[in-house]
Coordinates of C-alpha atoms and ligand atoms in Angstrom, one line a residue:
X1 CA -33.5 43.8 -22.6
X2 CA -36.4 41.7 -21.4
X3 CA -38.2 42.1 -24.6
X4 CA -35.2 41.0 -26.7
X5 CA -34.8 37.8 -24.6
X6 CA -38.3 36.9 -25.3
X7 CA -38.5 38.0 -28.9
X8 CA -35.5 36.2 -30.3
X9 CA -36.2 32.7 -29.3
X10 CA -39.9 33.2 -30.3
X11 CA -38.9 34.5 -33.7
X12 CA -36.5 31.6 -34.2
X13 CA -39.3 29.2 -33.4
X14 CA -41.7 30.9 -35.7
X15 CA -39.2 30.8 -38.6
X16 CA -38.5 27.2 -37.9
X17 CA -34.8 27.8 -37.5
X18 CA -34.3 24.8 -35.3
X19 CA -35.5 22.5 -38.2
X20 CA -32.9 24.0 -40.6
X21 CA -30.1 22.0 -39.0
X22 CA -27.9 20.4 -41.6
X23 CA -29.4 17.0 -41.4
X24 CA -32.3 15.3 -39.7
X25 CA -30.7 12.0 -38.5
X26 CA -33.7 9.9 -38.9
X27 CA -34.3 10.4 -42.6
X28 CA -32.4 10.5 -45.9
X29 CA -33.7 13.4 -47.9
X30 CA -34.2 12.9 -51.6
X31 CA -35.3 15.8 -53.9
X32 CA -37.7 15.3 -56.8
X33 CA -38.2 17.9 -59.6
X34 CA -41.4 17.2 -61.5
X35 CA -43.9 18.9 -63.8
X36 CA -47.0 18.3 -61.7
X37 CA -48.8 21.1 -63.4
X38 CA -48.6 23.0 -66.7
X39 CA -48.1 21.9 -70.4
X40 CA -46.6 18.4 -69.7
X41 CA -48.4 17.7 -66.4
X42 CA -48.9 14.0 -67.0
X43 CA -45.1 13.5 -67.2
X44 CA -44.6 14.9 -63.7
X45 CA -47.7 13.3 -62.2
X46 CA -46.9 9.8 -63.6
X47 CA -43.2 9.9 -62.7
X48 CA -44.1 11.2 -59.2
X49 CA -46.6 8.4 -58.7
X50 CA -44.0 5.8 -59.7
X51 CA -41.3 7.4 -57.6
X52 CA -43.6 7.6 -54.5
X53 CA -44.5 4.0 -54.9
X54 CA -40.8 3.0 -54.7
X55 CA -40.3 5.2 -51.6
X56 CA -43.4 3.7 -49.9
X57 CA -42.1 0.2 -50.6
X58 CA -38.6 0.8 -49.2
X59 CA -39.9 2.6 -46.1
X60 CA -42.4 -0.2 -45.4
X61 CA -39.4 -2.6 -45.6
X62 CA -37.5 -0.6 -43.0
X63 CA -35.8 2.1 -45.1
X64 CA -32.1 2.2 -45.9
X65 CA -29.1 2.3 -43.6
X66 CA -31.6 2.3 -40.7
X67 CA -33.3 5.5 -42.0
X68 CA -36.5 6.3 -43.7
X69 CA -36.5 8.0 -47.1
X70 CA -38.1 11.4 -47.2
X71 CA -39.1 12.4 -50.7
X72 CA -39.3 16.2 -51.1
X73 CA -41.1 17.0 -54.4
X74 CA -41.1 20.4 -56.1
X75 CA -43.4 21.3 -59.0
X76 CA -41.6 23.2 -61.8
X77 CA -45.0 23.8 -63.5
X78 CA -43.5 22.5 -66.8
X79 CA -41.6 25.8 -67.0
X80 CA -38.2 26.4 -68.3
X81 CA -36.4 28.4 -65.6
X82 CA -38.4 27.0 -62.8
X83 CA -36.6 23.6 -62.8
X84 CA -33.3 25.2 -62.0
X85 CA -34.8 27.3 -59.3
X86 CA -36.4 24.4 -57.5
X87 CA -33.3 22.2 -57.9
X88 CA -31.2 24.9 -56.2
X89 CA -33.8 25.2 -53.4
X90 CA -33.8 21.4 -52.8
X91 CA -30.0 21.4 -52.6
X92 CA -29.5 24.4 -50.4
X93 CA -32.6 24.4 -48.2
X94 CA -33.7 20.8 -48.0
X95 CA -30.1 19.4 -48.0
X96 CA -31.1 16.6 -50.3
X97 CA -28.6 13.8 -50.9
X98 CA -29.7 13.2 -54.5
X99 CA -32.0 14.6 -57.1
X100 CA -34.6 12.6 -59.1
X101 CA -35.9 14.3 -62.3
X102 CA -36.7 15.9 -64.6
X103 CA -38.6 14.1 -67.4
X104 CA -38.3 16.8 -70.2
X105 CA -34.8 17.1 -71.5
X106 CA -34.8 20.9 -71.6
X107 CA -35.6 21.0 -67.9
X108 CA -33.0 18.4 -67.0
X109 CA -30.4 20.4 -69.0
X110 CA -31.2 23.2 -66.6
X111 CA -30.8 21.1 -63.4
X112 CA -27.7 19.2 -64.4
X113 CA -25.0 21.8 -64.1
X114 CA -26.5 22.8 -60.7
X115 CA -26.4 19.3 -59.4
X116 CA -22.9 18.8 -60.8
X117 CA -21.6 22.0 -59.2
X118 CA -23.1 21.1 -55.8
X119 CA -21.7 17.5 -55.9
X120 CA -25.2 16.1 -55.5
X121 CA -25.9 13.1 -57.8
X122 CA -28.9 13.5 -60.1
X123 CA -30.8 10.7 -61.9
X124 CA -33.1 11.7 -64.7
X125 CA -35.7 8.9 -65.2
X126 CA -36.6 9.8 -68.8
X127 CA -34.6 12.7 -70.4
X128 CA -33.3 11.2 -73.7
X129 CA -31.4 14.2 -75.2
X130 CA -27.7 13.1 -75.2
X131 CA -26.4 16.4 -73.8
X132 CA -28.1 15.9 -70.4
X133 CA -25.5 13.6 -68.9
X134 CA -22.7 15.5 -70.6
X135 CA -23.0 18.1 -67.8
X136 CA -20.7 16.0 -65.6
X137 CA -19.9 12.9 -63.7
X138 CA -22.7 13.4 -61.2
X139 CA -25.5 13.3 -63.8
X140 CA -27.1 10.0 -64.8
X141 CA -30.1 8.7 -66.7
X142 CA -31.8 5.3 -66.7
X143 CA -33.3 5.5 -70.2
X144 CA -32.1 5.1 -73.8
X145 CA -31.0 8.3 -75.7
X146 CA -32.3 10.0 -78.8
X147 CA -29.7 8.9 -81.4
X148 CA -31.1 5.4 -80.7
X149 CA -34.8 6.5 -80.6
X150 CA -34.5 8.5 -83.8
X151 CA -32.9 5.6 -85.6
X152 CA -35.6 3.2 -84.3
X153 CA -38.4 5.4 -85.8
X154 CA -36.5 6.0 -89.0
X155 CA -35.9 2.3 -89.6
X156 CA -39.6 1.7 -88.8
X157 CA -40.7 4.2 -91.4
X158 CA -38.4 2.7 -94.0
X159 CA -39.6 -0.8 -93.2
X160 CA -43.1 0.3 -93.9
X161 CA -42.0 1.7 -97.3
X162 CA -42.6 5.3 -96.2
X163 CA -39.8 7.0 -98.0
X164 CA -41.1 10.5 -98.2
X165 CA -41.6 12.0 -94.8
X166 CA -42.4 15.5 -93.5
X167 CA -41.2 16.7 -90.1
X168 CA -42.8 18.9 -87.5
X169 CA -40.6 20.1 -84.7
X170 CA -41.2 21.9 -81.4
X171 CA -38.4 24.5 -81.7
X172 CA -38.7 25.4 -78.0
X173 CA -37.9 21.9 -76.7
X174 CA -34.3 20.5 -76.8
X175 CA -35.9 17.1 -76.9
X176 CA -37.9 17.7 -80.0
X177 CA -35.0 19.5 -81.8
X178 CA -32.6 16.7 -81.0
X179 CA -35.0 13.9 -81.9
X180 CA -35.7 15.5 -85.3
X181 CA -32.0 15.8 -86.0
X182 CA -31.3 12.1 -85.2
X183 CA -34.3 10.8 -87.2
X184 CA -33.3 12.9 -90.2
X185 CA -29.7 11.8 -90.1
X186 CA -30.6 8.1 -90.3
X187 CA -33.5 8.5 -92.6
X188 CA -31.7 10.5 -95.3
X189 CA -28.6 8.3 -95.0
X190 CA -30.8 5.3 -95.8
X191 CA -32.7 6.3 -98.8
X192 CA -35.4 8.4 -97.3
X193 CA -36.3 12.0 -98.3
X194 CA -37.5 14.8 -96.0
X195 CA -39.9 16.7 -98.2
X196 CA -41.0 19.4 -95.8
X197 CA -39.7 20.6 -92.4
X198 CA -41.9 22.8 -90.3
X199 CA -41.7 24.0 -86.7
X200 CA -43.8 25.5 -83.9
X201 CA -43.4 26.4 -80.2
X202 CA -44.7 24.6 -77.1
X203 CA -48.2 25.9 -76.2
X204 CA -49.1 26.8 -79.7
X205 CA -52.6 25.8 -80.6
X206 CA -52.9 26.4 -84.4
X207 CA -50.8 24.3 -86.7
X208 CA -52.8 24.8 -89.9
X209 CA -50.2 26.9 -91.8
X210 CA -47.5 24.3 -91.2
X211 CA -49.8 21.4 -92.0
X212 CA -51.0 23.1 -95.2
X213 CA -47.4 23.4 -96.4
X214 CA -46.8 19.7 -95.5
X215 CA -49.9 18.6 -97.3
X216 CA -48.7 20.2 -100.5
X217 CA -45.7 17.8 -100.5
X218 CA -47.9 14.7 -100.2
X219 CA -45.7 12.8 -97.7
X220 CA -46.1 9.1 -96.8
X221 CA -45.9 10.0 -93.1
X222 CA -45.3 12.9 -90.8
X223 CA -42.7 12.7 -88.1
X224 CA -43.9 14.9 -85.1
X225 CA -41.1 14.9 -82.6
X226 CA -42.8 17.0 -79.9
X227 CA -44.8 16.3 -76.8
X228 CA -48.3 14.8 -76.5
X229 CA -50.3 18.0 -75.9
X230 CA -49.4 19.7 -79.2
X231 CA -49.2 16.4 -81.1
X232 CA -52.8 15.6 -80.3
X233 CA -53.9 18.9 -81.7
X234 CA -51.7 18.5 -84.7
X235 CA -53.3 15.2 -85.5
X236 CA -56.8 16.6 -85.2
X237 CA -56.0 19.6 -87.4
X238 CA -54.2 17.4 -90.0
X239 CA -57.3 15.2 -90.4
X240 CA -59.4 18.4 -90.7
X241 CA -57.2 19.4 -93.6
X242 CA -57.7 16.0 -95.2
X243 CA -54.2 14.7 -94.4
X244 CA -54.7 10.9 -93.8
X245 CA -51.1 9.6 -93.6
X246 CA -49.9 8.3 -90.2
X247 CA -48.1 10.5 -87.7
X248 CA -44.9 9.1 -86.2
X249 CA -43.2 10.2 -83.0
X250 CA -41.1 9.4 -79.9
X251 CA -41.6 8.8 -76.2
X252 CA -42.8 12.4 -75.7
X253 CA -46.2 11.2 -77.0
X254 CA -46.6 9.0 -73.9
X255 CA -49.6 10.4 -72.0
X256 CA -53.2 9.4 -71.4
X257 CA -54.1 12.8 -72.9
X258 CA -52.7 11.8 -76.4
X259 CA -55.8 9.7 -77.1
X260 CA -58.2 11.7 -74.9
X261 CA -57.5 14.9 -76.9
X262 CA -56.5 13.4 -80.2
X263 CA -59.3 10.9 -80.4
X264 CA -59.9 9.3 -83.8
X265 CA -57.2 11.5 -85.4
X266 CA -54.5 9.4 -83.6
X267 CA -55.7 6.0 -85.0
X268 CA -53.0 4.2 -86.9
X269 CA -50.2 6.5 -85.7
X270 CA -47.0 5.0 -84.2
X271 CA -44.5 6.1 -81.5
X272 CA -41.5 4.6 -79.8
X273 CA -41.4 4.2 -76.0
X274 CA -39.6 2.7 -73.0
X275 CA -42.2 0.3 -71.8
X276 CA -45.6 -1.2 -72.6
X277 CA -48.0 -2.0 -69.8
X278 CA -49.2 -4.9 -72.0
X279 CA -45.9 -6.7 -71.6
X280 CA -46.9 -10.1 -70.1
X281 CA -43.7 -10.7 -68.0
X282 CA -44.7 -11.4 -64.4
X283 CA -42.6 -8.6 -62.9
X284 CA -44.2 -6.0 -65.2
X285 CA -47.7 -7.3 -64.6
X286 CA -47.3 -7.3 -60.8
X287 CA -46.1 -3.6 -61.1
X288 CA -49.1 -2.8 -63.4
X289 CA -51.5 -4.3 -60.9
X290 CA -50.0 -2.6 -57.8
X291 CA -50.0 0.8 -59.6
X292 CA -53.5 0.4 -60.9
X293 CA -54.8 -0.5 -57.4
X294 CA -53.3 2.7 -56.1
X295 CA -54.0 5.1 -58.9
X296 CA -57.0 3.7 -60.7
X297 CA -55.2 3.8 -64.1
X298 CA -52.6 1.7 -65.8
X299 CA -49.0 3.0 -65.5
X300 CA -47.5 4.7 -68.6
X301 CA -43.8 4.6 -69.3
X302 CA -43.1 7.7 -67.1
X303 CA -44.6 5.9 -64.1
X304 CA -42.4 2.9 -64.7
X305 CA -39.3 5.0 -65.3
X306 CA -40.0 7.1 -62.1
X307 CA -40.2 3.8 -60.1
X308 CA -37.0 2.4 -61.6
X309 CA -35.1 5.6 -61.1
X310 CA -35.9 5.6 -57.3
X311 CA -35.1 1.9 -57.0
X312 CA -31.7 2.4 -58.7
X313 CA -30.9 5.2 -56.3
X314 CA -31.9 3.2 -53.3
X315 CA -29.8 0.2 -54.5
X316 CA -26.8 2.6 -54.9
X317 CA -27.3 4.1 -51.4
X318 CA -27.3 0.5 -50.0
X319 CA -24.1 -0.4 -51.9
X320 CA -22.4 2.8 -51.0
X321 CA -23.3 2.4 -47.3
X322 CA -23.5 6.2 -47.3
X323 CA -25.2 9.2 -48.9
X324 CA -22.0 11.2 -49.2
X325 CA -21.9 12.8 -52.7
X326 CA -18.8 11.1 -54.1
X327 CA -19.4 7.7 -52.6
X328 CA -23.0 7.7 -53.8
X329 CA -22.0 8.9 -57.3
X330 CA -19.5 6.1 -57.6
X331 CA -22.2 3.5 -56.5
X332 CA -24.7 4.8 -59.0
X333 CA -22.1 4.7 -61.8
X334 CA -21.5 1.1 -60.9
X335 CA -25.1 0.1 -61.6
X336 CA -25.1 -3.2 -63.5
X337 CA -27.8 -5.5 -64.7
X338 CA -30.4 -3.9 -62.4
X339 CA -33.7 -5.6 -63.0
X340 CA -36.0 -2.7 -63.7
X341 CA -39.6 -2.6 -64.8
X342 CA -38.4 -0.9 -68.0
X343 CA -35.7 -3.5 -68.6
X344 CA -32.3 -4.6 -67.3
X345 CA -30.3 -1.4 -66.5
X346 CA -26.5 -1.1 -66.8
X347 CA -25.0 2.4 -66.8
X348 CA -22.2 2.9 -69.3
X349 CA -19.1 5.2 -68.9
X350 CA -21.2 8.1 -70.2
X351 CA -23.8 7.5 -67.4
X352 CA -26.5 6.4 -69.9
X353 CA -28.4 3.2 -70.2
X354 CA -28.6 0.9 -73.2
X355 CA -32.1 -0.5 -73.4
X356 CA -34.6 -1.7 -76.0
X357 CA -37.4 0.5 -77.2
X358 CA -41.0 -0.6 -77.9
X359 CA -43.1 0.6 -80.8
X360 CA -46.7 1.4 -79.9
X361 CA -49.7 2.2 -82.1
X362 CA -53.2 3.6 -81.5
X363 CA -55.9 1.2 -82.3
X364 CA -59.6 1.5 -81.5
X365 CA -58.8 4.3 -79.1
X366 CA -56.2 2.3 -77.2
X367 CA -52.4 2.3 -77.2
X368 CA -51.3 -1.1 -78.4
X369 CA -47.9 -2.8 -78.3
X370 CA -46.5 -3.8 -81.7
X371 CA -42.8 -4.7 -81.4
X372 CA -39.6 -4.4 -79.4
X373 CA -36.4 -3.1 -80.9
X374 CA -33.1 -4.0 -79.3
X375 CA -30.2 -1.5 -79.2
Ligands
LIG401 N1 -37.7 11.7 -73.5 C1 -38.5 12.9 -73.2 C2 -37.5 14.1 -73.1 O1 -36.3 13.9 -73.1 C3 -39.3 12.8 -72.0 C4 -40.2 11.6 -71.9 C5 -39.8 10.3 -71.6 C6 -41.6 11.8 -72.1 C7 -40.7 9.3 -71.5 C8 -42.5 10.7 -71.9 C9 -42.0 9.4 -71.7 O2 -37.9 15.2 -73.0

């Protein structure tokens, strides 16, 4: 008997059971799912840096509803499967009031039904595949979607007189598959011809067979709808094969690694994005300065979107006066004209944002702003 009296409380203390109480009254717990490691690590690292900056700012200003924000971040290692697992853990163990993330559409598609079923609002900073927010009324995004982004790049190609385009798709990523579909739809409906369509899977390293087939068709440009890590290798191998035409792509190219790995092969290529850190507006430049001071590098679009997603969530918590799921959901849904770093953000009835895109190019080893396209 004596032993049992001693062992049970000791065991409870060791397991930390006392801290598993439903809520810690002094904080509001927010979960973040981010690819801090793995194939698209810069997406998670940048979005986390931006998100953390917004959390630090609000906490320094006294928090919200008299409480500090506690950001609980889980690394999904850029793995399909893992995003859902960590989202469940954040909801059931950490009792988060909302989820921020993911960047990659495929991983957001995994989290969305979990958040919806639990009644926990989720805001993706950057997933552009239309299906993400179709998971239900608790799932939001603060970025534009791929039917717009695909159209932007198709119009851009046509405006340059590039009428014969080859396409390379990452068939393992919902994002890439969707973006290819929307690009193709607009391009072929407006006088363009797709002369070759090739695909690969994330983490592939050799694209020579696909590029050889593409070269045979002599396209004016190549639309590469995947993520930066493979695209940089594709560019290098294309140049090795003597393909000199520009590569075109979407926001998935946005990473410092694109030029680090792709080097000269990326010169003269173009991609659409959510934000340019060269924008001269004072609000953007003060964000760029603060971010650079903290992280020693200029923010990419993911950093700005991570920052905006957290700020929008905090604004909604304030307006709701509560973190109760339904009240918070309603407040996020009512977001209107929010002055974000990535533009003015209003959420429509499908829980998406209508925002302009920028087109960037690579010049002398730097990513350079060229133009802004309104929705
Ligand atoms: N739009 C991409 C996706 O849906 C993610 C992304 C957004 C990547 C912004 C970089 C910058 O998967």
